[in-house]
Structure formats: C-alpha cells, structure tokens
Tab-separated table of C-alpha atoms in Angstrom:
chain	number	residue	atom	x	y	z
A	1	MET	CA	38.683	-18.412	-47.061
A	2	SER	CA	35.766	-16.950	-48.928
A	3	ASN	CA	33.469	-19.494	-47.339
A	4	TYR	CA	34.741	-18.525	-43.886
A	5	LYS	CA	33.900	-14.889	-44.489
A	6	GLU	CA	30.395	-15.733	-45.596
A	7	TYR	CA	29.887	-17.920	-42.519
A	8	ALA	CA	31.145	-15.224	-40.156
A	9	THR	CA	28.889	-12.569	-41.708
A	10	PHE	CA	25.871	-14.832	-41.582
A	11	ASN	CA	26.305	-15.451	-37.837
A	12	ARG	CA	27.271	-11.894	-36.935
A	13	PRO	CA	24.721	-10.169	-34.597
A	14	VAL	CA	22.340	-7.846	-36.475
A	15	GLU	CA	23.352	-4.779	-34.511
A	16	ILE	CA	27.039	-5.340	-35.289
A	17	GLU	CA	26.295	-5.873	-38.971
A	18	LEU	CA	24.311	-2.605	-39.050
A	19	ILE	CA	27.098	-0.672	-37.374
A	20	ARG	CA	29.675	-2.110	-39.776
A	21	SER	CA	27.435	-1.094	-42.718
A	22	MET	CA	27.531	2.531	-41.567
A	23	ALA	CA	31.222	2.652	-42.478
A	24	HIS	CA	30.443	1.926	-46.130
A	25	SER	CA	27.179	3.829	-46.729
A	26	PRO	CA	24.398	5.604	-44.809
A	27	LEU	CA	21.788	3.292	-43.286
A	28	THR	CA	18.375	3.156	-44.849
A	29	LYS	CA	15.417	4.468	-42.834
A	30	LYS	CA	14.375	0.879	-42.014
A	31	GLU	CA	17.906	-0.060	-40.920
A	32	SER	CA	18.179	3.034	-38.690
A	33	LYS	CA	14.906	2.199	-36.940
A	34	LYS	CA	16.066	-1.378	-36.392
A	35	LEU	CA	19.277	-0.122	-34.765
A	36	ASP	CA	17.385	2.406	-32.602
A	37	ASP	CA	14.973	-0.314	-31.420
A	38	TYR	CA	17.875	-2.539	-30.460
A	39	PHE	CA	19.534	0.062	-28.253
A	40	GLN	CA	16.237	0.966	-26.595
A	41	ASP	CA	15.153	-2.604	-25.861
A	42	VAL	CA	18.366	-3.979	-24.386
A	43	ALA	CA	19.226	-1.371	-21.756
A	44	ASP	CA	21.770	-2.718	-19.312
A	45	SER	CA	20.032	-3.519	-15.997
A	46	SER	CA	22.935	-1.889	-14.205
A	47	ASP	CA	22.417	1.480	-15.903
A	48	ALA	CA	20.910	4.221	-13.777
A	49	PHE	CA	18.447	5.339	-16.460
A	50	ILE	CA	16.301	3.888	-19.244
A	51	ILE	CA	16.310	6.459	-22.026
A	52	ARG	CA	13.437	6.839	-24.497
A	53	SER	CA	11.754	9.762	-26.149
A	54	ALA	CA	8.495	10.953	-24.617
A	55	ALA	CA	6.657	9.799	-27.733
A	56	ASP	CA	8.092	6.275	-27.370
A	57	TRP	CA	6.916	6.031	-23.762
A	58	LEU	CA	3.350	6.595	-24.974
A	59	GLN	CA	3.708	3.549	-27.239
A	60	THR	CA	4.783	1.178	-24.473
A	61	THR	CA	2.306	-1.502	-23.537
A	62	GLY	CA	1.217	-1.313	-19.931
A	63	ASP	CA	-1.744	-1.893	-17.714
A	64	SER	CA	-4.333	0.834	-18.063
A	65	PRO	CA	-6.578	1.666	-15.093
A	66	ASP	CA	-9.647	-0.310	-16.174
A	67	ALA	CA	-11.925	-2.763	-14.345
A	68	GLY	CA	-9.670	-5.673	-15.252
A	69	ASN	CA	-6.832	-4.200	-13.235
A	70	MET	CA	-8.869	-3.531	-10.090
A	71	LEU	CA	-7.747	-5.507	-7.057
A	72	PHE	CA	-10.178	-3.690	-4.736
A	73	GLY	CA	-12.439	-1.329	-6.636
A	74	ASP	CA	-10.915	2.091	-7.287
A	75	PHE	CA	-8.978	1.878	-4.038
A	76	TRP	CA	-6.198	-0.519	-5.174
A	77	TYR	CA	-5.049	-1.382	-8.705
A	78	GLN	CA	-2.734	-4.072	-10.039
A	79	GLY	CA	0.933	-3.090	-9.836
A	80	GLU	CA	0.434	-0.578	-7.053
A	81	LEU	CA	1.979	-0.237	-3.616
A	82	CYS	CA	-1.074	0.841	-1.617
A	83	ILE	CA	-1.440	1.915	2.037
A	84	LEU	CA	-4.581	1.219	4.080
A	85	PHE	CA	-4.644	3.103	7.362
A	86	ALA	CA	-7.085	3.552	10.239
A	87	ASP	CA	-7.293	3.784	14.023
A	88	THR	CA	-6.958	0.685	16.206
A	89	ASN	CA	-9.925	-1.711	16.258
A	90	VAL	CA	-11.678	-0.125	13.283
A	91	GLY	CA	-11.313	-3.170	11.015
A	92	LYS	CA	-8.114	-2.820	8.931
A	93	SER	CA	-7.177	-6.492	9.297
A	94	ILE	CA	-10.751	-7.682	8.683
A	95	LEU	CA	-10.902	-5.801	5.372
A	96	ALA	CA	-7.381	-6.887	4.363
A	97	VAL	CA	-8.181	-10.565	4.898
A	98	GLN	CA	-11.419	-10.102	2.942
A	99	ILE	CA	-9.488	-8.558	0.036
A	100	GLY	CA	-6.904	-11.339	0.098
A	101	ASP	CA	-9.594	-14.014	0.182
A	102	SER	CA	-11.366	-12.408	-2.781
A	103	LEU	CA	-8.191	-12.283	-4.897
A	104	SER	CA	-7.165	-15.823	-4.011
A	105	LYS	CA	-10.503	-17.137	-5.304
A	106	GLY	CA	-10.887	-14.797	-8.264
A	107	LEU	CA	-14.215	-13.577	-6.904
A	108	PRO	CA	-14.751	-9.780	-6.827
A	109	MET	CA	-16.394	-8.283	-3.794
A	110	PRO	CA	-19.965	-7.044	-4.341
A	111	GLY	CA	-19.972	-3.396	-5.298
A	112	MET	CA	-16.209	-3.256	-5.939
A	113	GLY	CA	-16.054	-4.233	-9.626
A	114	GLY	CA	-13.062	-6.117	-10.963
A	115	GLY	CA	-13.275	-9.784	-11.860
A	116	ARG	CA	-9.812	-11.338	-12.196
A	117	PRO	CA	-8.323	-14.822	-12.338
A	118	ALA	CA	-7.510	-16.372	-8.954
A	119	GLU	CA	-3.921	-15.790	-7.864
A	120	LYS	CA	-1.561	-16.524	-4.972
A	121	VAL	CA	-1.724	-14.107	-2.079
A	122	LEU	CA	0.818	-13.805	0.746
A	123	TYR	CA	-0.679	-12.316	3.914
A	124	PHE	CA	1.982	-11.310	6.461
A	125	ASP	CA	0.026	-11.192	9.736
A	126	PHE	CA	1.889	-9.444	12.534
A	127	GLU	CA	-1.295	-8.553	14.432
A	128	LEU	CA	-3.343	-11.628	15.365
A	129	SER	CA	-2.500	-14.761	17.300
A	130	ALA	CA	-3.587	-18.140	15.948
A	131	ALA	CA	-6.463	-18.228	18.421
A	132	GLN	CA	-7.679	-14.754	17.429
A	133	PHE	CA	-7.542	-15.618	13.755
A	134	LYS	CA	-9.503	-18.839	14.351
A	135	LYS	CA	-12.176	-16.953	16.306
A	136	ARG	CA	-12.769	-14.559	13.428
A	137	TYR	CA	-12.987	-17.231	10.735
A	138	SER	CA	-14.863	-20.111	12.298
A	139	SER	CA	-18.044	-20.734	14.306
A	140	ASP	CA	-19.437	-23.511	16.467
A	141	VAL	CA	-22.324	-24.036	14.037
A	142	HIS	CA	-20.614	-23.666	10.648
A	143	GLY	CA	-17.073	-24.793	11.526
A	144	PRO	CA	-13.957	-23.209	9.957
A	145	TYR	CA	-14.217	-20.952	6.918
A	146	ARG	CA	-12.868	-22.529	3.720
A	147	PHE	CA	-9.966	-20.394	2.539
A	148	ASP	CA	-8.544	-21.147	-0.888
A	149	PRO	CA	-5.087	-22.838	-1.018
A	150	ASN	CA	-3.904	-19.720	-2.919
A	151	PHE	CA	-4.250	-17.712	0.315
A	152	THR	CA	-1.178	-18.107	2.558
A	153	ARG	CA	-0.892	-16.544	6.016
A	154	LEU	CA	2.605	-15.924	7.424
A	155	VAL	CA	3.540	-15.025	11.007
A	156	PHE	CA	6.812	-14.383	12.782
A	157	ASN	CA	8.795	-17.467	13.816
A	158	PRO	CA	9.793	-16.827	17.476
A	159	ASN	CA	12.686	-19.282	17.158
A	160	ALA	CA	14.271	-17.652	14.133
A	161	GLY	CA	17.813	-16.501	14.776
A	162	GLY	CA	18.837	-15.064	11.431
A	163	ALA	CA	18.557	-11.386	12.369
A	164	ARG	CA	21.993	-11.304	13.945
A	165	LYS	CA	23.555	-11.968	10.540
A	166	PHE	CA	22.355	-8.598	9.233
A	167	ALA	CA	23.471	-5.043	9.983
A	168	THR	CA	19.967	-3.919	10.937
A	169	TYR	CA	16.633	-5.532	11.716
A	170	ALA	CA	15.192	-3.784	8.656
A	171	ASP	CA	17.761	-5.545	6.407
A	172	TYR	CA	16.852	-8.886	7.955
A	173	LEU	CA	13.153	-8.289	7.408
A	174	ASN	CA	13.586	-7.137	3.831
A	175	ASN	CA	15.647	-10.205	3.005
A	176	ALA	CA	13.140	-12.565	4.662
A	177	ILE	CA	10.183	-11.119	2.737
A	178	GLU	CA	12.016	-11.328	-0.582
A	179	ASN	CA	13.022	-14.952	0.072
A	180	VAL	CA	9.396	-15.978	0.699
A	181	LEU	CA	8.268	-14.041	-2.358
A	182	ILE	CA	10.761	-15.810	-4.647
A	183	THR	CA	10.002	-19.253	-3.192
A	184	SER	CA	6.214	-18.911	-3.447
A	185	GLY	CA	5.947	-17.254	-6.817
A	186	ALA	CA	3.150	-15.020	-5.468
A	187	ARG	CA	2.606	-11.585	-6.960
A	188	VAL	CA	0.195	-10.140	-4.357
A	189	LEU	CA	1.490	-9.193	-0.892
A	190	ILE	CA	-0.490	-7.878	2.077
A	191	ILE	CA	1.491	-6.689	5.119
A	192	ASP	CA	-0.441	-6.277	8.371
A	193	ASN	CA	0.960	-3.989	9.598
A	194	ILE	CA	4.003	-1.827	9.121
A	195	THR	CA	3.729	-0.358	12.654
A	196	CYS	CA	4.440	-3.767	14.160
A	197	LEU	CA	7.618	-4.089	12.111
A	198	ARG	CA	9.309	-1.092	13.642
A	199	SER	CA	11.985	-1.819	16.194
A	200	GLY	CA	12.921	0.485	19.060
A	201	THR	CA	14.859	3.627	18.224
A	202	GLU	CA	14.997	2.532	14.571
A	203	ALA	CA	11.198	2.901	14.260
A	204	VAL	CA	11.011	5.509	11.515
A	205	ALA	CA	14.145	4.281	9.731
A	206	SER	CA	12.819	0.707	9.668
A	207	ALA	CA	9.460	1.753	8.240
A	208	VAL	CA	11.066	3.900	5.527
A	209	SER	CA	13.569	1.167	4.694
A	210	LEU	CA	10.797	-1.385	4.357
A	211	MET	CA	8.646	0.864	2.147
A	212	SER	CA	11.619	1.641	-0.062
A	213	LYS	CA	12.440	-2.059	-0.391
A	214	LEU	CA	8.817	-2.955	-1.160
A	215	GLN	CA	8.758	-0.331	-3.909
A	216	GLU	CA	11.956	-1.809	-5.326
A	217	MET	CA	10.560	-5.397	-5.202
A	218	LYS	CA	7.317	-4.200	-6.738
A	219	HIS	CA	9.121	-3.081	-9.872
A	220	ARG	CA	11.541	-6.032	-9.960
A	221	TYR	CA	8.932	-8.784	-9.654
A	222	GLY	CA	5.776	-7.089	-10.909
A	223	LEU	CA	4.026	-7.071	-7.525
A	224	SER	CA	0.845	-5.599	-6.110
A	225	ILE	CA	1.311	-4.715	-2.436
A	226	LEU	CA	-1.101	-3.598	0.271
A	227	VAL	CA	0.469	-2.235	3.476
A	228	LEU	CA	-1.621	-1.603	6.601
A	229	ALA	CA	-0.743	1.190	9.020
A	230	HIS	CA	-2.125	2.932	12.108
A	231	THR	CA	-3.323	6.491	12.599
A	232	PRO	CA	-2.502	8.403	15.795
A	233	LYS	CA	-5.479	9.573	17.824
A	234	ARG	CA	-7.376	12.065	15.659
A	235	ASN	CA	-10.080	14.718	15.950
A	236	PRO	CA	-13.367	13.057	14.943
A	237	ALA	CA	-14.754	16.428	13.845
A	238	ARG	CA	-12.204	16.736	11.026
A	239	PRO	CA	-12.150	14.862	7.678
A	240	ILE	CA	-9.573	12.089	7.313
A	241	GLY	CA	-6.470	13.197	5.346
A	242	ARG	CA	-2.946	12.086	4.546
A	243	ASN	CA	-1.640	13.790	7.704
A	244	ASP	CA	-3.583	11.232	9.748
A	245	LEU	CA	-1.236	8.476	8.615
A	246	GLN	CA	1.433	7.823	11.271
A	247	GLY	CA	4.723	8.977	9.732
A	248	SER	CA	2.715	10.196	6.719
A	249	LYS	CA	5.198	12.666	5.277
A	250	MET	CA	7.706	9.870	4.630
A	251	LEU	CA	5.584	6.741	4.172
A	252	ILE	CA	2.884	8.053	1.843
A	253	ASN	CA	5.479	9.305	-0.620
A	254	PHE	CA	6.418	5.677	-1.329
A	255	ALA	CA	2.817	4.683	-2.040
A	256	ASP	CA	1.060	4.757	-5.409
A	257	SER	CA	-2.313	4.907	-3.651
A	258	ALA	CA	-3.742	5.121	-0.172
A	259	PHE	CA	-7.152	4.862	1.462
A	260	ALA	CA	-8.468	4.996	5.019
A	261	ILE	CA	-11.255	3.561	7.168
A	262	GLY	CA	-13.182	6.062	9.251
A	263	GLU	CA	-15.808	5.571	11.939
A	264	SER	CA	-19.155	7.291	11.583
A	265	GLN	CA	-19.843	9.605	14.523
A	266	THR	CA	-23.589	9.596	13.881
A	267	ASP	CA	-24.340	5.873	13.459
A	268	ALA	CA	-22.734	3.356	15.866
A	269	GLY	CA	-21.000	0.512	14.060
A	270	LEU	CA	-20.979	2.238	10.653
A	271	ARG	CA	-17.609	2.714	8.904
A	272	TYR	CA	-16.596	4.375	5.694
A	273	LEU	CA	-13.767	4.049	3.178
A	274	LYS	CA	-12.146	7.157	1.720
A	275	GLN	CA	-9.543	7.517	-1.012
A	276	ILE	CA	-6.593	9.617	0.160
A	277	LYS	CA	-4.131	9.256	-2.718
A	278	GLN	CA	-4.407	7.763	-6.197
A	279	ARG	CA	-2.243	7.610	-9.341
A	280	SER	CA	-3.674	4.841	-11.516
A	281	GLY	CA	-7.406	5.375	-11.160
A	282	ASN	CA	-9.820	8.171	-10.453
A	283	GLN	CA	-10.863	9.671	-7.133
A	284	VAL	CA	-14.303	8.085	-6.947
A	285	HIS	CA	-14.522	7.879	-3.164
A	286	GLY	CA	-13.348	11.275	-2.003
A	287	ALA	CA	-14.866	13.436	0.741
A	288	ASP	CA	-18.086	13.920	-1.211
A	289	ASN	CA	-18.672	10.177	-1.853
A	290	VAL	CA	-17.212	7.860	0.803
A	291	CYS	CA	-18.090	4.182	0.721
A	292	LEU	CA	-20.240	3.122	3.690
A	293	CYS	CA	-19.856	-0.291	5.270
A	294	ARG	CA	-20.504	-2.411	8.388
A	295	ILE	CA	-18.642	-5.374	9.870
A	296	ILE	CA	-20.802	-8.505	9.961
A	297	LYS	CA	-20.379	-12.241	10.624
A	298	PRO	CA	-23.503	-14.074	9.473
A	299	ASN	CA	-21.756	-17.485	9.365
A	300	ASN	CA	-18.063	-18.152	9.872
A	301	PHE	CA	-16.411	-15.244	7.973
A	302	LEU	CA	-16.005	-11.840	9.585
A	303	HIS	CA	-16.174	-9.235	6.808
A	304	PHE	CA	-17.250	-5.812	5.612
A	305	ASP	CA	-20.692	-5.402	4.067
A	306	PHE	CA	-20.866	-2.366	1.750
A	307	THR	CA	-24.113	-0.465	2.156
A	308	GLY	CA	-23.948	2.687	0.058
A	309	ARG	CA	-22.251	6.058	-0.428
A	310	GLU	CA	-22.602	9.446	1.227
A	311	PRO	CA	-20.561	12.634	1.859
A	312	GLU	CA	-18.035	12.235	4.674
A	313	ALA	CA	-19.355	15.382	6.386
A	314	ARG	CA	-22.516	13.557	7.414
A	315	HIS	CA	-20.425	11.179	9.560
A	316	LEU	CA	-18.130	13.623	11.327
A	317	LEU	CA	-18.643	14.842	14.894
A	318	PRO	CA	-20.370	18.244	14.769
A	319	TYR	CA	-17.850	20.803	15.974
A	320	THR	CA	-20.067	22.709	18.410
A	321	GLU	CA	-19.093	25.292	20.981
A	322	HIS	CA	-19.608	22.673	23.661
A	323	HIS	CA	-17.179	20.347	21.911
A	324	ARG	CA	-14.631	23.175	21.557
A	325	LYS	CA	-14.815	23.887	25.313
A	326	LEU	CA	-14.352	20.196	26.179
A	327	THR	CA	-11.321	19.992	23.858
A	328	GLU	CA	-9.722	23.081	25.355
A	329	ASP	CA	-10.312	21.771	28.916
A	330	ARG	CA	-8.646	18.506	28.006
A	331	ILE	CA	-5.670	20.288	26.452
A	332	MET	CA	-5.172	22.390	29.598
A	333	GLN	CA	-5.587	19.343	31.846
A	334	LEU	CA	-2.789	17.513	29.981
A	335	HIS	CA	-0.660	20.658	30.002
A	336	SER	CA	-1.011	20.897	33.800
A	337	GLN	CA	0.202	17.292	34.024
A	338	GLY	CA	3.456	18.308	32.399
A	339	LEU	CA	2.897	16.835	28.915
A	340	SER	CA	4.687	18.526	26.021
A	341	LEU	CA	2.651	20.319	23.361
A	342	ARG	CA	3.549	17.576	20.871
A	343	ALA	CA	2.402	14.868	23.274
A	344	ILE	CA	-0.862	16.734	23.869
A	345	SER	CA	-1.405	16.987	20.119
A	346	SER	CA	-0.907	13.245	19.748
A	347	GLU	CA	-3.218	12.466	22.664
A	348	THR	CA	-6.089	14.729	21.641
A	349	GLY	CA	-5.847	14.581	17.826
A	350	VAL	CA	-5.625	18.368	17.693
A	351	SER	CA	-2.892	19.855	15.518
A	352	PHE	CA	0.296	21.072	17.215
A	353	GLY	CA	-0.403	24.651	16.118
A	354	SER	CA	-3.911	24.609	17.619
A	355	VAL	CA	-2.629	23.174	20.890
A	356	HIS	CA	0.008	25.877	21.035
A	357	ARG	CA	-2.608	28.615	20.499
A	358	VAL	CA	-4.943	27.202	23.191
A	359	VAL	CA	-2.159	26.940	25.796
A	360	LYS	CA	-0.842	30.388	24.893
A	361	ARG	CA	-4.301	31.906	25.272
A	362	LEU	CA	-5.376	30.039	28.452
A	363	GLY	CA	-2.065	29.406	30.129
A	364	ASN	CA	1.656	29.739	29.674
A	365	VAL	CA	3.985	28.118	27.172
A	366	GLU	CA	7.414	27.460	28.598
C-alpha cells in the first residue's frame, strides 16, 4: 500500500501537488510562482478573457516593430490586418501583386527595407480576368514573368454551388477562405478587393462580417493580411484621409494599419503612398513625407518604381477661386437634375455639409 501511495504522488500533476501542499503548510515563494505561472499559461481557450497583470504583459515575447517584421516598409508589418485603398485604375492591384511577389521570393522591394525569408502568399484576385492578368505579367519579347511557386493566385469558381448551404453569402465566403488557408498552410493573405465581395443589399454587412472574420483568423492562425478597397470619388484639392475609404467608419476600425495611393495633380503619371493609420510602426509617410512612385513595365512585370519623398501638398490640385466656381456649378447642375445631396456629395467628392451649404446659398433645399 505504501508503494502505491508513492507511485500516485510521483505521477500526480505538479499543480495538483502544489494545491494539496497548501493544506499542510504555506507555499514557498518559488512554489507560489510556479502555481501562478501554471494558471496564467494554460488559460482555457473557451474563456472570454486572458488575465495577466500589466507588468506580466510587458514580459511577454512578441514581435517588435523592427525591420525584420516589415512586410512592406513602414506601411505593413507582420501580424497586421492592413487596408490599402485608392480610386479605380490608380494601381492598387499592381502594387498588391508586387508586394506578394516580393514576399514569396524573400526579396525586399528597393527603398522599402525589410529582408525576410520567402513564404507562401495567397492572393485572392476578384478584379482581373485571366487574360488581363497575363497581359500585365508577360510580353511578346520576354515571355511570361517567373512567379515563385510560393505565390498562389485564387479566383472565384463560377461553377461552385456551396453558397446555398450557408445562411448568408458572407458566411459562405468566410468559410471558403478559412478552408483554403488551412489547406495551404500560408500565413500571408492578400484580398483584392473587399468591394467585389459585397453582395446586393448585404453590401455593408458582408464587408463588416468579412473584416471581423479576417481579424479573428489573424489571431487564430498568426496571419498577416492585406485587404484592398476602393475610395468614392474625392476632391483632388484635399489631402487623403480615413474618410476617403468607402465605408471607412466601420472598416478601418478592424484594421491595424492602413495606407492609400493618391494621384499627383501636378505631374501626370506620378502616384504617392500615404500612411493613414498605424499601430505597430511609426508614421514615416504622413502628409509631410509621402512616398512618390510611378508605374512602369520595362520587361514583363508591371510594377511601381519608387522615386523619392515629398509633402503631399505639392501634389494636390490648387484650390483656386476658379476651381471653387466650377465645383459650385457642378453641384447646382446635379441638384437641378434631381440628385439628392448625398448623391451629389458622392459624385463630386465634396463633403455632404459643403454640398448642403452651396445648395442652400445658391438654390433651395427641399
């Protein structure tokens, strides 16, 4: 019997043995720390909260915002859900493919720092047809561009019929993305773009549901996610801001970082990148130091060429009296056609409040 007791004690879990010891005498300082560490490290995954003291959180090992964690300069860091937004035909998809290609080969883009091991990248392309994609990344002289096997492009399957098994289209989409993620083992996702994934009257709800699900998957699987989105028509005389993101008040709250592509109004073909939101890194490319770039295709790879840095103000449309008069005339023309103030705001890129003031001053608001 004595041997049985010794055997049972020897195999008893440490935490149980410590708790039993408390009944006989106070735990030593070392034993107390061991018990505290146990309860902190094995939090039930079903619990709503992970509880640690503020001091303990400072001791946790995590990725710090240094060059080794850069996926795309200071714009996008490892472990972030990032939004890239711009107007149509400005080059969102071109830049996103360039970023994915860089990460899949482990080759940092010139001027963007970083330098990381090659890794698998899933590029969900809901914008381009196969023919359009081929045109961008091949040429008659140089043939097709050599993408790395780590770079995978995914498009919708028109024959898929699984959506009817789910309560909403958003649920179907979320499930499909997670299935591909688990199967591939990739940890970098690029989604081009979230606007295309909205369905009918569920447009806003679908986008919010997807962003919420992506944030959840990011934490569960340790992902880095880049989501592309559109801007509504905007006033080229005003700096780009978070309100230029379509559905910004809801979508940008889910993002860890966000940046935008703007078009220079003073130099045809010149673009610039501007940080809009950041948590991990620093605001290096704000309004006073945007990153200038041009789209080029010297061989068989359409891409951005980074040319320098300047204040954003140098590339905005000068807001002259002539421009103000043209804007007001356009607002009144649309108003006379029966458009609502909100529709006029969307069409002209002028804020709703400014449209209201112009119509009130020059016409009548019903």
